[in-house]
PDB file of C-alpha atoms and ligand atoms in Angstrom:
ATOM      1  CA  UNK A  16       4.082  -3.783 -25.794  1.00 83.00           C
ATOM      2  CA  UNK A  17       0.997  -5.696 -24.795  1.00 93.00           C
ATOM      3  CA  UNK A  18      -0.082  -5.806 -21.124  1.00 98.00           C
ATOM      4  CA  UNK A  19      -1.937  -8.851 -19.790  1.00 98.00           C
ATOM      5  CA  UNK A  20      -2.296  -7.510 -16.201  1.00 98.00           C
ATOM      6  CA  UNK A  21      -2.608  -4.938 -13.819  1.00 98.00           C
ATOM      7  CA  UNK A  22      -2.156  -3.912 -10.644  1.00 98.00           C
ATOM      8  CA  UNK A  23      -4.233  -1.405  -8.606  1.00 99.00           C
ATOM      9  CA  UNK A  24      -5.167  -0.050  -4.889  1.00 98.00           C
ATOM     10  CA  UNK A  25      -7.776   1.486  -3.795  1.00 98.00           C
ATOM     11  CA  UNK A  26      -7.921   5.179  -2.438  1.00 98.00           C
ATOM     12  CA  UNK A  27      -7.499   5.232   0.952  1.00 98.00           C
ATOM     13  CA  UNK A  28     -10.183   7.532   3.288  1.00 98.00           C
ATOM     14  CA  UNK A  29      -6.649   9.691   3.732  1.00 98.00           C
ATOM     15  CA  UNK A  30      -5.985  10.314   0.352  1.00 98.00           C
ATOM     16  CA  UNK A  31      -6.922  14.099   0.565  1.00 97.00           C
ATOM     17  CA  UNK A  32      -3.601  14.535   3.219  1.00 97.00           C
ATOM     18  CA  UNK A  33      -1.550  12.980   0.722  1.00 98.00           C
ATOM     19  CA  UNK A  34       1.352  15.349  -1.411  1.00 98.00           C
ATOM     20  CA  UNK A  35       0.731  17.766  -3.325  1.00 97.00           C
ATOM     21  CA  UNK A  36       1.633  21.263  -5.013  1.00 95.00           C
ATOM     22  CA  UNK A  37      -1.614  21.946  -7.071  1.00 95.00           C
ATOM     23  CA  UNK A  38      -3.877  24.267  -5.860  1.00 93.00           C
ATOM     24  CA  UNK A  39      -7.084  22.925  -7.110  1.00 97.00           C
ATOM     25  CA  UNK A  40      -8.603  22.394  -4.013  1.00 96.00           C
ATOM     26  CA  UNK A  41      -9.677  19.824  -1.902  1.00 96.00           C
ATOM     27  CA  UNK A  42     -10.076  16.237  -3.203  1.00 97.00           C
ATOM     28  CA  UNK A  43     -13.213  14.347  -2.385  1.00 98.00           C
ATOM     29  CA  UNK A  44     -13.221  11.040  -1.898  1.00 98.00           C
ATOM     30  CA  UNK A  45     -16.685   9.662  -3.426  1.00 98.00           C
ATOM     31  CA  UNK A  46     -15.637  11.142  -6.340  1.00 98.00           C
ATOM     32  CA  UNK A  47     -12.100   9.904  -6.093  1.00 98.00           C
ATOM     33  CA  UNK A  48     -13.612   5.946  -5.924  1.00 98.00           C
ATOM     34  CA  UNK A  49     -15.858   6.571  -8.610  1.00 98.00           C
ATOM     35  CA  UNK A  50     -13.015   7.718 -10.699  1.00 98.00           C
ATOM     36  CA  UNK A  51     -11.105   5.187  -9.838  1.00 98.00           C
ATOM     37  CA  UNK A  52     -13.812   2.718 -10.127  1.00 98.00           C
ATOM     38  CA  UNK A  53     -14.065   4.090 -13.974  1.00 98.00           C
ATOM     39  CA  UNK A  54     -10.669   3.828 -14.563  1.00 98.00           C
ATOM     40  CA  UNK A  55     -10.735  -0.044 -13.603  1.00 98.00           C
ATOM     41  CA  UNK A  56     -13.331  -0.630 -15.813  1.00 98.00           C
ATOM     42  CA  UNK A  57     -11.140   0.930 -18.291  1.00 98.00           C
ATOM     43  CA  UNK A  58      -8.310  -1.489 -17.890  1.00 98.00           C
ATOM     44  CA  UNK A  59     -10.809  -4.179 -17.743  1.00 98.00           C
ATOM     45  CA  UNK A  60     -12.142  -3.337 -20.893  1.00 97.00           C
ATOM     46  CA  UNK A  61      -8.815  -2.963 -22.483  1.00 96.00           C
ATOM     47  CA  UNK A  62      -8.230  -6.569 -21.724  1.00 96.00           C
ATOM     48  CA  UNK A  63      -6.177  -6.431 -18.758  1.00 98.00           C
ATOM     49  CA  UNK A  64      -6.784  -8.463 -15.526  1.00 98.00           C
ATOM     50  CA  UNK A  65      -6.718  -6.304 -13.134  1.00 98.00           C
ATOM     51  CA  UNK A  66      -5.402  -7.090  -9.197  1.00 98.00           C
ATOM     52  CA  UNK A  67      -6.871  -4.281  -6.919  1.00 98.00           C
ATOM     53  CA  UNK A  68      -5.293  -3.988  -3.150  1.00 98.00           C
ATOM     54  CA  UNK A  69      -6.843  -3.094  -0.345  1.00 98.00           C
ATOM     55  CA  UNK A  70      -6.664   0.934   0.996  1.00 98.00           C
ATOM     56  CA  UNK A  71      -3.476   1.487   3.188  1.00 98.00           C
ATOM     57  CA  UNK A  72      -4.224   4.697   4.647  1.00 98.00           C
ATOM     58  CA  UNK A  73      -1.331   5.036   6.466  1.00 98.00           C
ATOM     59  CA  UNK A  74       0.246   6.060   3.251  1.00 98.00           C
ATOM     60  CA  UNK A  75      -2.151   8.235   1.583  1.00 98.00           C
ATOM     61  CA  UNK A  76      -0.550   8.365  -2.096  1.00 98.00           C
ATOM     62  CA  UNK A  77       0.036   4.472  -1.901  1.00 98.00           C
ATOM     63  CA  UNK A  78      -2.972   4.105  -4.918  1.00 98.00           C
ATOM     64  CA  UNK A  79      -0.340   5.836  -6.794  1.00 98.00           C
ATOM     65  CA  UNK A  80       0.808   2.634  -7.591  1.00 98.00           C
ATOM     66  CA  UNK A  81       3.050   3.330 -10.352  1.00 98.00           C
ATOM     67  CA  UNK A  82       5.880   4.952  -8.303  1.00 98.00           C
ATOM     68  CA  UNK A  83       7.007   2.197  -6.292  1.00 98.00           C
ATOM     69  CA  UNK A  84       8.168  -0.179  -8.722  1.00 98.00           C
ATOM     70  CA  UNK A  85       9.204  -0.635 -12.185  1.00 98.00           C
ATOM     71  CA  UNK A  86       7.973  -3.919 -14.127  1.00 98.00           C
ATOM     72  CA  UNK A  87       9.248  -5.358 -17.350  1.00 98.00           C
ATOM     73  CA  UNK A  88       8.420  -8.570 -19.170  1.00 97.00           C
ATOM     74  CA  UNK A  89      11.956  -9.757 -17.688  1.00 98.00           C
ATOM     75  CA  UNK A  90      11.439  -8.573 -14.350  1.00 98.00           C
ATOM     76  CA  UNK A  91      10.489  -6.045 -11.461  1.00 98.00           C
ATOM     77  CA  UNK A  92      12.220  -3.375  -9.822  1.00 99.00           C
ATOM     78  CA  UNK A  93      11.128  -2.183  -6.746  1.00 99.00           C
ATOM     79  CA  UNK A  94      11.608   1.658  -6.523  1.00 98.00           C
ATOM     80  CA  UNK A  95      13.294   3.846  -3.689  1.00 98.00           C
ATOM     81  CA  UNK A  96      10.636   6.914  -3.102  1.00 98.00           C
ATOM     82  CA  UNK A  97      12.127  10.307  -3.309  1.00 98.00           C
ATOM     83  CA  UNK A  98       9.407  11.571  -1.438  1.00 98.00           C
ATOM     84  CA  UNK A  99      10.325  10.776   1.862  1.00 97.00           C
ATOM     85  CA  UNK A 100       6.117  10.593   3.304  1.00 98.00           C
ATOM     86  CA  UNK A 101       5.815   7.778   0.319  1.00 98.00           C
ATOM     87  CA  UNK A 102       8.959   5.417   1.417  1.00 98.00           C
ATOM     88  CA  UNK A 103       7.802   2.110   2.418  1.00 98.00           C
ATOM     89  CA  UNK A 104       4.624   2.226   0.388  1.00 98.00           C
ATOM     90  CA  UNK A 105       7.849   0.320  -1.790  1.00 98.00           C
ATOM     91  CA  UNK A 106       7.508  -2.492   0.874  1.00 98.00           C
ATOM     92  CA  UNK A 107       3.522  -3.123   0.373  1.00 98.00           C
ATOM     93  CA  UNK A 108       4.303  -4.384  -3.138  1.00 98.00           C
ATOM     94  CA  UNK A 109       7.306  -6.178  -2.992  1.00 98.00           C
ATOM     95  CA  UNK A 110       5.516  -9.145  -2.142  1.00 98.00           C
ATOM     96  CA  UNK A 111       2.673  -8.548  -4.634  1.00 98.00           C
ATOM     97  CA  UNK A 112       5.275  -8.381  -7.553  1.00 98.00           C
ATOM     98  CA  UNK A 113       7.517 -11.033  -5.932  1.00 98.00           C
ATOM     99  CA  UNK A 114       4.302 -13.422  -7.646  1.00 98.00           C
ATOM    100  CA  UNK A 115       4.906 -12.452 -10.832  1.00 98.00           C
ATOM    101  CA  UNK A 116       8.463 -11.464 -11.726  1.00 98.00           C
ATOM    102  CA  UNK A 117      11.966 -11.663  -9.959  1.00 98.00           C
ATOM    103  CA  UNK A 118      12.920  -9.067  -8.072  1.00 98.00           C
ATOM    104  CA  UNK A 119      15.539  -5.974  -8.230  1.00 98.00           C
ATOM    105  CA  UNK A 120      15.589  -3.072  -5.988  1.00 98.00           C
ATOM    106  CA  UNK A 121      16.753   0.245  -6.021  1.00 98.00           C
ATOM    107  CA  UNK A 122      19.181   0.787  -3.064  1.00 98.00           C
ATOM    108  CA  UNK A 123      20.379   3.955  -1.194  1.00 98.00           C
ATOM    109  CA  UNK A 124      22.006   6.428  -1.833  1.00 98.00           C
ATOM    110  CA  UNK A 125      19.306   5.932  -4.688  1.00 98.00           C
ATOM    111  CA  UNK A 126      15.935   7.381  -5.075  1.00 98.00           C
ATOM    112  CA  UNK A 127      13.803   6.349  -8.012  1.00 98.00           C
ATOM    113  CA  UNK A 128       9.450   6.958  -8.825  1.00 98.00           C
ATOM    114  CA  UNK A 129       8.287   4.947 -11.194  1.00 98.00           C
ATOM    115  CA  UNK A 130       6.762   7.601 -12.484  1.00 98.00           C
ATOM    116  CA  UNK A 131      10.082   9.025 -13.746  1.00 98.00           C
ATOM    117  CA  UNK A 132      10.448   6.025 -16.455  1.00 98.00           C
ATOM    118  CA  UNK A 133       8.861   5.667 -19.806  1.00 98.00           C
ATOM    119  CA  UNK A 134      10.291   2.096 -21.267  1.00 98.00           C
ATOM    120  CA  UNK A 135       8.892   2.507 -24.922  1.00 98.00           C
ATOM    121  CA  UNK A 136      10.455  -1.054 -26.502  1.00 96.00           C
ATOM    122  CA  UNK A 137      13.784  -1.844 -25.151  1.00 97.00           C
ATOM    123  CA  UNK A 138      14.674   2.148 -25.141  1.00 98.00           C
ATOM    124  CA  UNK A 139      13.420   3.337 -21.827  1.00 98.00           C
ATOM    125  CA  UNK A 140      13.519   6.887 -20.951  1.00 98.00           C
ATOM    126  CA  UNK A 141      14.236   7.801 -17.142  1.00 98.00           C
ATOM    127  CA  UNK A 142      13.858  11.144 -15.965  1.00 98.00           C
ATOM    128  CA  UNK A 143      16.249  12.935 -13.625  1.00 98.00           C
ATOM    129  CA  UNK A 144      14.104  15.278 -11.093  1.00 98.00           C
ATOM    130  CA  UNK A 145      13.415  15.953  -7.381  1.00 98.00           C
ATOM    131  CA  UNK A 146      12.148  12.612  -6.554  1.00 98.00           C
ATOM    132  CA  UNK A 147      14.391  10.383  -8.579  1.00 98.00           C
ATOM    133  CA  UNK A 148      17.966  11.231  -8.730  1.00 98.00           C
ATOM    134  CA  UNK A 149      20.915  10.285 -10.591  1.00 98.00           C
ATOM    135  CA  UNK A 150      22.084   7.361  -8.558  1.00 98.00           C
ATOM    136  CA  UNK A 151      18.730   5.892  -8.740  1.00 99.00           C
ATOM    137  CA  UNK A 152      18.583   6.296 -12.448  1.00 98.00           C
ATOM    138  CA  UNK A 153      21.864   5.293 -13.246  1.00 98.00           C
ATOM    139  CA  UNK A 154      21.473   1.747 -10.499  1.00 99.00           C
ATOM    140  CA  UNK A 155      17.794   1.028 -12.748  1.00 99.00           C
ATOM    141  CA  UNK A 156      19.839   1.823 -16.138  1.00 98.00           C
ATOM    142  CA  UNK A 157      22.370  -1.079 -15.025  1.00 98.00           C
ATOM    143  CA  UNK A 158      19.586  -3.291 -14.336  1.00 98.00           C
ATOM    144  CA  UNK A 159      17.887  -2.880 -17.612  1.00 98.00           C
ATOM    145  CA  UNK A 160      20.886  -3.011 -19.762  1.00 98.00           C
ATOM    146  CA  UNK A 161      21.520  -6.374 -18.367  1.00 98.00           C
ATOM    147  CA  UNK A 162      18.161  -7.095 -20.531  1.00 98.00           C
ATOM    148  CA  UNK A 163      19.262  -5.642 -23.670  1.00 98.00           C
ATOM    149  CA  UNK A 164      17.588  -2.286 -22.795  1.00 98.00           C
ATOM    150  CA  UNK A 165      19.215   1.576 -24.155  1.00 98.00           C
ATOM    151  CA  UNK A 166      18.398   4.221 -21.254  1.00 98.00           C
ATOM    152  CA  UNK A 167      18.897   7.541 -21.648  1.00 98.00           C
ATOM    153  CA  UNK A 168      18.335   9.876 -18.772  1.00 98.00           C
ATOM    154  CA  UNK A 169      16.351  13.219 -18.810  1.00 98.00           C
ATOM    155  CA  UNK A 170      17.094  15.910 -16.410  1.00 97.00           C
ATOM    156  CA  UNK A 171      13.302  17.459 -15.776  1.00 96.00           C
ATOM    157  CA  UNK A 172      13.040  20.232 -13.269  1.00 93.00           C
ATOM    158  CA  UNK A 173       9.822  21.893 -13.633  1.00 90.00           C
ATOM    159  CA  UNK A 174       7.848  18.851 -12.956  1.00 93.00           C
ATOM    160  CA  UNK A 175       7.105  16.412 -10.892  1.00 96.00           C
ATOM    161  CA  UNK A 176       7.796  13.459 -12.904  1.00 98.00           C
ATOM    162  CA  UNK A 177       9.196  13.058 -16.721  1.00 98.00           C
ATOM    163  CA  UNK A 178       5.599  11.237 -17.216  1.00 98.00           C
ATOM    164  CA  UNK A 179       4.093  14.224 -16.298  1.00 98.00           C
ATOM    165  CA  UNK A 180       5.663  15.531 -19.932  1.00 98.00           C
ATOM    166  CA  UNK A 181       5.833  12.816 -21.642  1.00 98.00           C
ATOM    167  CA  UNK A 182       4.135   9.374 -22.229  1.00 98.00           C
ATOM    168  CA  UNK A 183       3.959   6.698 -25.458  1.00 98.00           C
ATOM    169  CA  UNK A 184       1.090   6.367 -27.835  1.00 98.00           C
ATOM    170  CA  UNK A 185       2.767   3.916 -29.964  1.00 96.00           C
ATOM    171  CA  UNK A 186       6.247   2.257 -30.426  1.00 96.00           C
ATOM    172  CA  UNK A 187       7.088   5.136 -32.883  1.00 97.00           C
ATOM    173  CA  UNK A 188       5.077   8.353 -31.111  1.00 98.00           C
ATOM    174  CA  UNK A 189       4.689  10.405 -28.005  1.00 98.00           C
ATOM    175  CA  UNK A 190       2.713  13.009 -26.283  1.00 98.00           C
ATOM    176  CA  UNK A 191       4.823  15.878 -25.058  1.00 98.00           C
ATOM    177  CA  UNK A 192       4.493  19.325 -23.448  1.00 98.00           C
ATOM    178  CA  UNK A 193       6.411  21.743 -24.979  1.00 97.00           C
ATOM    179  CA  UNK A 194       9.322  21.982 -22.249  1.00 96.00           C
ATOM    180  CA  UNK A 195      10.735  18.358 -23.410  1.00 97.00           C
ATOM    181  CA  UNK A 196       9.551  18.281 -27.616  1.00 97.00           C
ATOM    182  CA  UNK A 197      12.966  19.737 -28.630  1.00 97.00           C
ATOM    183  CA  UNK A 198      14.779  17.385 -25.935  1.00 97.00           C
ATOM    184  CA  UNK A 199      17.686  15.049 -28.456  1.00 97.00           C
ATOM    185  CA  UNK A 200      16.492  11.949 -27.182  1.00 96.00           C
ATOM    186  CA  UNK A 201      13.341  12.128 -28.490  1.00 98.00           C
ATOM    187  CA  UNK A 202      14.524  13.110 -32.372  1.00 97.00           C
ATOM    188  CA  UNK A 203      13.029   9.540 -33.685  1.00 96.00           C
ATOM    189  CA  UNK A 204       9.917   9.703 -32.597  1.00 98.00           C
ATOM    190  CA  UNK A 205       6.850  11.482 -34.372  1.00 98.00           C
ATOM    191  CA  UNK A 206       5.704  14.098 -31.524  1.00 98.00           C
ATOM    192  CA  UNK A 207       1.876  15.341 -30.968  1.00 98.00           C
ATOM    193  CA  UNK A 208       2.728  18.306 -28.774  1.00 98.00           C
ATOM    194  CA  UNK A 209       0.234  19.613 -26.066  1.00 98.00           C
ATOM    195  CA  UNK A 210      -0.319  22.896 -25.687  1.00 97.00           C
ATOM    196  CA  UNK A 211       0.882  24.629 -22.578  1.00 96.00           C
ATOM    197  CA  UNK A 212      -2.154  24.791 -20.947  1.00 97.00           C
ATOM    198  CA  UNK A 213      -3.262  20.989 -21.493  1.00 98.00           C
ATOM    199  CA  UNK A 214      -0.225  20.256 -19.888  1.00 97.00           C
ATOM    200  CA  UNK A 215      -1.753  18.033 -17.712  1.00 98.00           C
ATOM    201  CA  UNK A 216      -2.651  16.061 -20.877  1.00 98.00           C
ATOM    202  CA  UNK A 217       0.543  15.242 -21.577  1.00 98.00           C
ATOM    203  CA  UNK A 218      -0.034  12.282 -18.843  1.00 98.00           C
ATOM    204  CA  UNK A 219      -1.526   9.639 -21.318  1.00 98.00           C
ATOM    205  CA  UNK A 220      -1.799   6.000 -21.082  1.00 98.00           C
ATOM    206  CA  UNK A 221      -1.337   3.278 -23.647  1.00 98.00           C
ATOM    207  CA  UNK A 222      -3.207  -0.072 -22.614  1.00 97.00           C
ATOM    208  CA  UNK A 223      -3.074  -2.141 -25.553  1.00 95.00           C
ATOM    209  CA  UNK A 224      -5.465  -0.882 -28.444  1.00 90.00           C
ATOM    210  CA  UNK A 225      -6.198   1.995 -27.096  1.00 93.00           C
ATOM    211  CA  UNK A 226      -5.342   4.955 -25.241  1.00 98.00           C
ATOM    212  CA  UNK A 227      -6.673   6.397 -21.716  1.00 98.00           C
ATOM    213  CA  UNK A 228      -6.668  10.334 -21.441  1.00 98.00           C
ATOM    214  CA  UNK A 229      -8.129  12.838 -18.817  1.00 98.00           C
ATOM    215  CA  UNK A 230     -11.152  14.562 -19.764  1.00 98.00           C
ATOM    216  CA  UNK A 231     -11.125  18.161 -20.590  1.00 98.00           C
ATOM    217  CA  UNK A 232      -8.885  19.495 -22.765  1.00 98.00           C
ATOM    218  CA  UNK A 233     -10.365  19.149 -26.744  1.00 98.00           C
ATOM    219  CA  UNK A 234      -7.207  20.402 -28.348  1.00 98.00           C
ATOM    220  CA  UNK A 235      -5.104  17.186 -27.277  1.00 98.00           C
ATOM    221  CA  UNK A 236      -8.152  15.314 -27.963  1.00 98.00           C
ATOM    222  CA  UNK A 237      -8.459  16.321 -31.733  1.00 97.00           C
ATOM    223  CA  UNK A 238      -4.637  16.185 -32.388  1.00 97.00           C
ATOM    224  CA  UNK A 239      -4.913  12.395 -31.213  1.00 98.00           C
ATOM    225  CA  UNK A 240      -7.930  12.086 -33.794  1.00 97.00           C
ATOM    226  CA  UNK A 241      -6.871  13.754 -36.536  1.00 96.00           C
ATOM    227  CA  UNK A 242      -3.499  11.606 -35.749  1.00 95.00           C
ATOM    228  CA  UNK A 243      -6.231   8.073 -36.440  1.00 95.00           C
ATOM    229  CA  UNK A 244      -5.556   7.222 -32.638  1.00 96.00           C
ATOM    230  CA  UNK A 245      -8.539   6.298 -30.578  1.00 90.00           C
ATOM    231  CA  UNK A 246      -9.137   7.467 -27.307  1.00 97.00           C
ATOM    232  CA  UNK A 247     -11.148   6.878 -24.108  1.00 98.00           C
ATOM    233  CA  UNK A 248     -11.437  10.302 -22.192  1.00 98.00           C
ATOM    234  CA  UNK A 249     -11.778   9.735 -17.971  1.00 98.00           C
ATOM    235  CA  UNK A 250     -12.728  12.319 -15.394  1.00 98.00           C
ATOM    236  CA  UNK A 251      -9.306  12.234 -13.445  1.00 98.00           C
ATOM    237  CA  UNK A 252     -10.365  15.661 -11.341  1.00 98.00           C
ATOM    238  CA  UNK A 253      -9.688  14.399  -8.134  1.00 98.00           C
ATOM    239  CA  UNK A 254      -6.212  12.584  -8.589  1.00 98.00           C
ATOM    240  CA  UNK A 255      -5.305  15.765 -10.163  1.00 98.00           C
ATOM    241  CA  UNK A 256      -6.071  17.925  -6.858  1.00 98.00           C
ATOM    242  CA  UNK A 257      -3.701  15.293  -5.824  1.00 98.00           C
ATOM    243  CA  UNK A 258      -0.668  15.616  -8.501  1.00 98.00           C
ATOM    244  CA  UNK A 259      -1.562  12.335  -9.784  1.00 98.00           C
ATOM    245  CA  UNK A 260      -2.917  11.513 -13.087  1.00 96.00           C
ATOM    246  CA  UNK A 261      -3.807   8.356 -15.394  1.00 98.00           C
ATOM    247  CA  UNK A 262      -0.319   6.494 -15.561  1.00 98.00           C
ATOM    248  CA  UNK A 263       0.756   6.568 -11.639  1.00 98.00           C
ATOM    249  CA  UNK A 264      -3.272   4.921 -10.856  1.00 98.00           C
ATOM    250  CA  UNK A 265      -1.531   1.426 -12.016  1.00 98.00           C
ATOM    251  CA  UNK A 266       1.228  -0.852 -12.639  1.00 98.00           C
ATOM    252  CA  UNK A 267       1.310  -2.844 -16.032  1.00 98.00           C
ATOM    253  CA  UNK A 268       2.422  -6.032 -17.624  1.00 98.00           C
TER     254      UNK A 268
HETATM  255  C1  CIR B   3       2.989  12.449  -4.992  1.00 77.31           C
HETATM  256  O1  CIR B   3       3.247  13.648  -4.907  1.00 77.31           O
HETATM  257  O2  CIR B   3       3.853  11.588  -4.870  1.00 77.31           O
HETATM  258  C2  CIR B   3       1.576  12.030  -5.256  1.00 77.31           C
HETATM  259  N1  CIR B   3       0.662  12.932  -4.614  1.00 77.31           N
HETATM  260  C3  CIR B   3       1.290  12.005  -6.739  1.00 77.31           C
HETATM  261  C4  CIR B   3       2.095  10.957  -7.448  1.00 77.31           C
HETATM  262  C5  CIR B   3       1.821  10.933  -8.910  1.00 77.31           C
HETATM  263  N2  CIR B   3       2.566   9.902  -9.520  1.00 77.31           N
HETATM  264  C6  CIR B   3       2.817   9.831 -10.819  1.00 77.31           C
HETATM  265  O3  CIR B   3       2.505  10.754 -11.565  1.00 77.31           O
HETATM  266  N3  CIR B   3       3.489   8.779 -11.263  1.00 77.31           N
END
């Protein structure tokens, strides 16, 4: 799949009070915009155009753009936060999206991140976990089927989101932590396994030619070589303090 564009927003000064479970410690925020401002360039130089929104800081995980919406070449689905702190960042981009795609939603009882799905051709992968749950899943499956896309839903309980396991690196191949390699719905695709602690590795992004992952963790690194794939490595420190990595810093399309 090639991406054209991207949407972005910048950290807000509250980021640091936003959710989290690592205990890394605190986040810093001239770190976090030069991160941020790095991984922009990134996109840029991958080709994309990238549209970066202003802070909202009364929703301090709203750069986390990826969560609150799911976009397609046929259209864009506007997510239902599990996380109760995050709903409404949902309503900040419904208008941004409504510019470039028509417009589905996820409705109650349904909660849905966009980090939970993984569309890899017309297969998309939707994870099943404590922010997106199975009415939310199943309500996005019936949307995509409509456009010729096979879901299959994951049940993932020792993360946050199935991207956090599991991300493309071509049409044929994905990254994986150990806890989802064996998993049946992955049985046609070649798998380059992280070890268990890269796991935060795992959270890899594809942007056209190449492929965006977090600095610090060589053994991932020289699987992806000796595998002929080229990489760009970022500093992603800070979003980590924050639970976030490379794919929930943008939406794509
Ligand atoms: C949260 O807990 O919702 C944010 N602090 C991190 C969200 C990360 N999103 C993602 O991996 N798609």
């Amino acid at each position: 799949m090639r991406f054209s564009r991207a949407i972005v927003r910048l950290p807000a000064e509250s980021f640091a009070q936003g959710l989290t479970r690592a205990a890394l410690g605190p986040a810093d925020l001239a770190r976090m915009r030069a991160q941020h401002a790095a991984y922009v360039d990134a996109l840029r130089a991958a080709g994309l155009e990238v549209q970066q929104l202003d802070a909202a800081p009364q929703y301090p995980d709203a750069h986390f753009v990826e969560d609150v919406a799911v976009v397609t070449p046929e259209l864009a689905v506007i997510a239902r936060p599990g996380a109760a702190p995050r709903r409404g960042e949902e309503l900040l981009m419904e208008p941004v999206l409504a510019a470039h795609r028509l417009l589905a939603r996820i409705q109650e009882p349904g909660t849905l991140e966009g980090g939970d799905v993984l569309p890899i051709g017309k297969r998309c992968f939707i994870g099943v976990t404590a922010r997106t749950n199975e009415a939310g899943a199943r309500q996005l499956e019936t949307i995509l089927a409509a456009h010729g896309y096979r879901c299959v839903l994951i049940p993932v309980a020792h993360t946050l989101h199935l991207k956090s396991d599991l991300n493309a690196v071509s049409d044929e191949s994905v990254v994986v932590t150990p806890a989802l390699a064996g998993h049946a719905a992955l049985a046609d695709y070649e798998k380059i396994v992280v070890q268990p602690d890269e796991a935060y590795a795992a959270n890899v992004l594809r942007v056209n030619d190449r492929l965006l992952m977090p600095h610090g963790f060589p053994r991932l690194r020289d699987k992806l070589h000796a595998a002929g794939v080229a990489v760009l490595e970022l500093d992603m420190s800070e979003a980590r303090k924050m639970d976030g990595g490379l794919t929930c810093l943008s939406l794509r399309f």
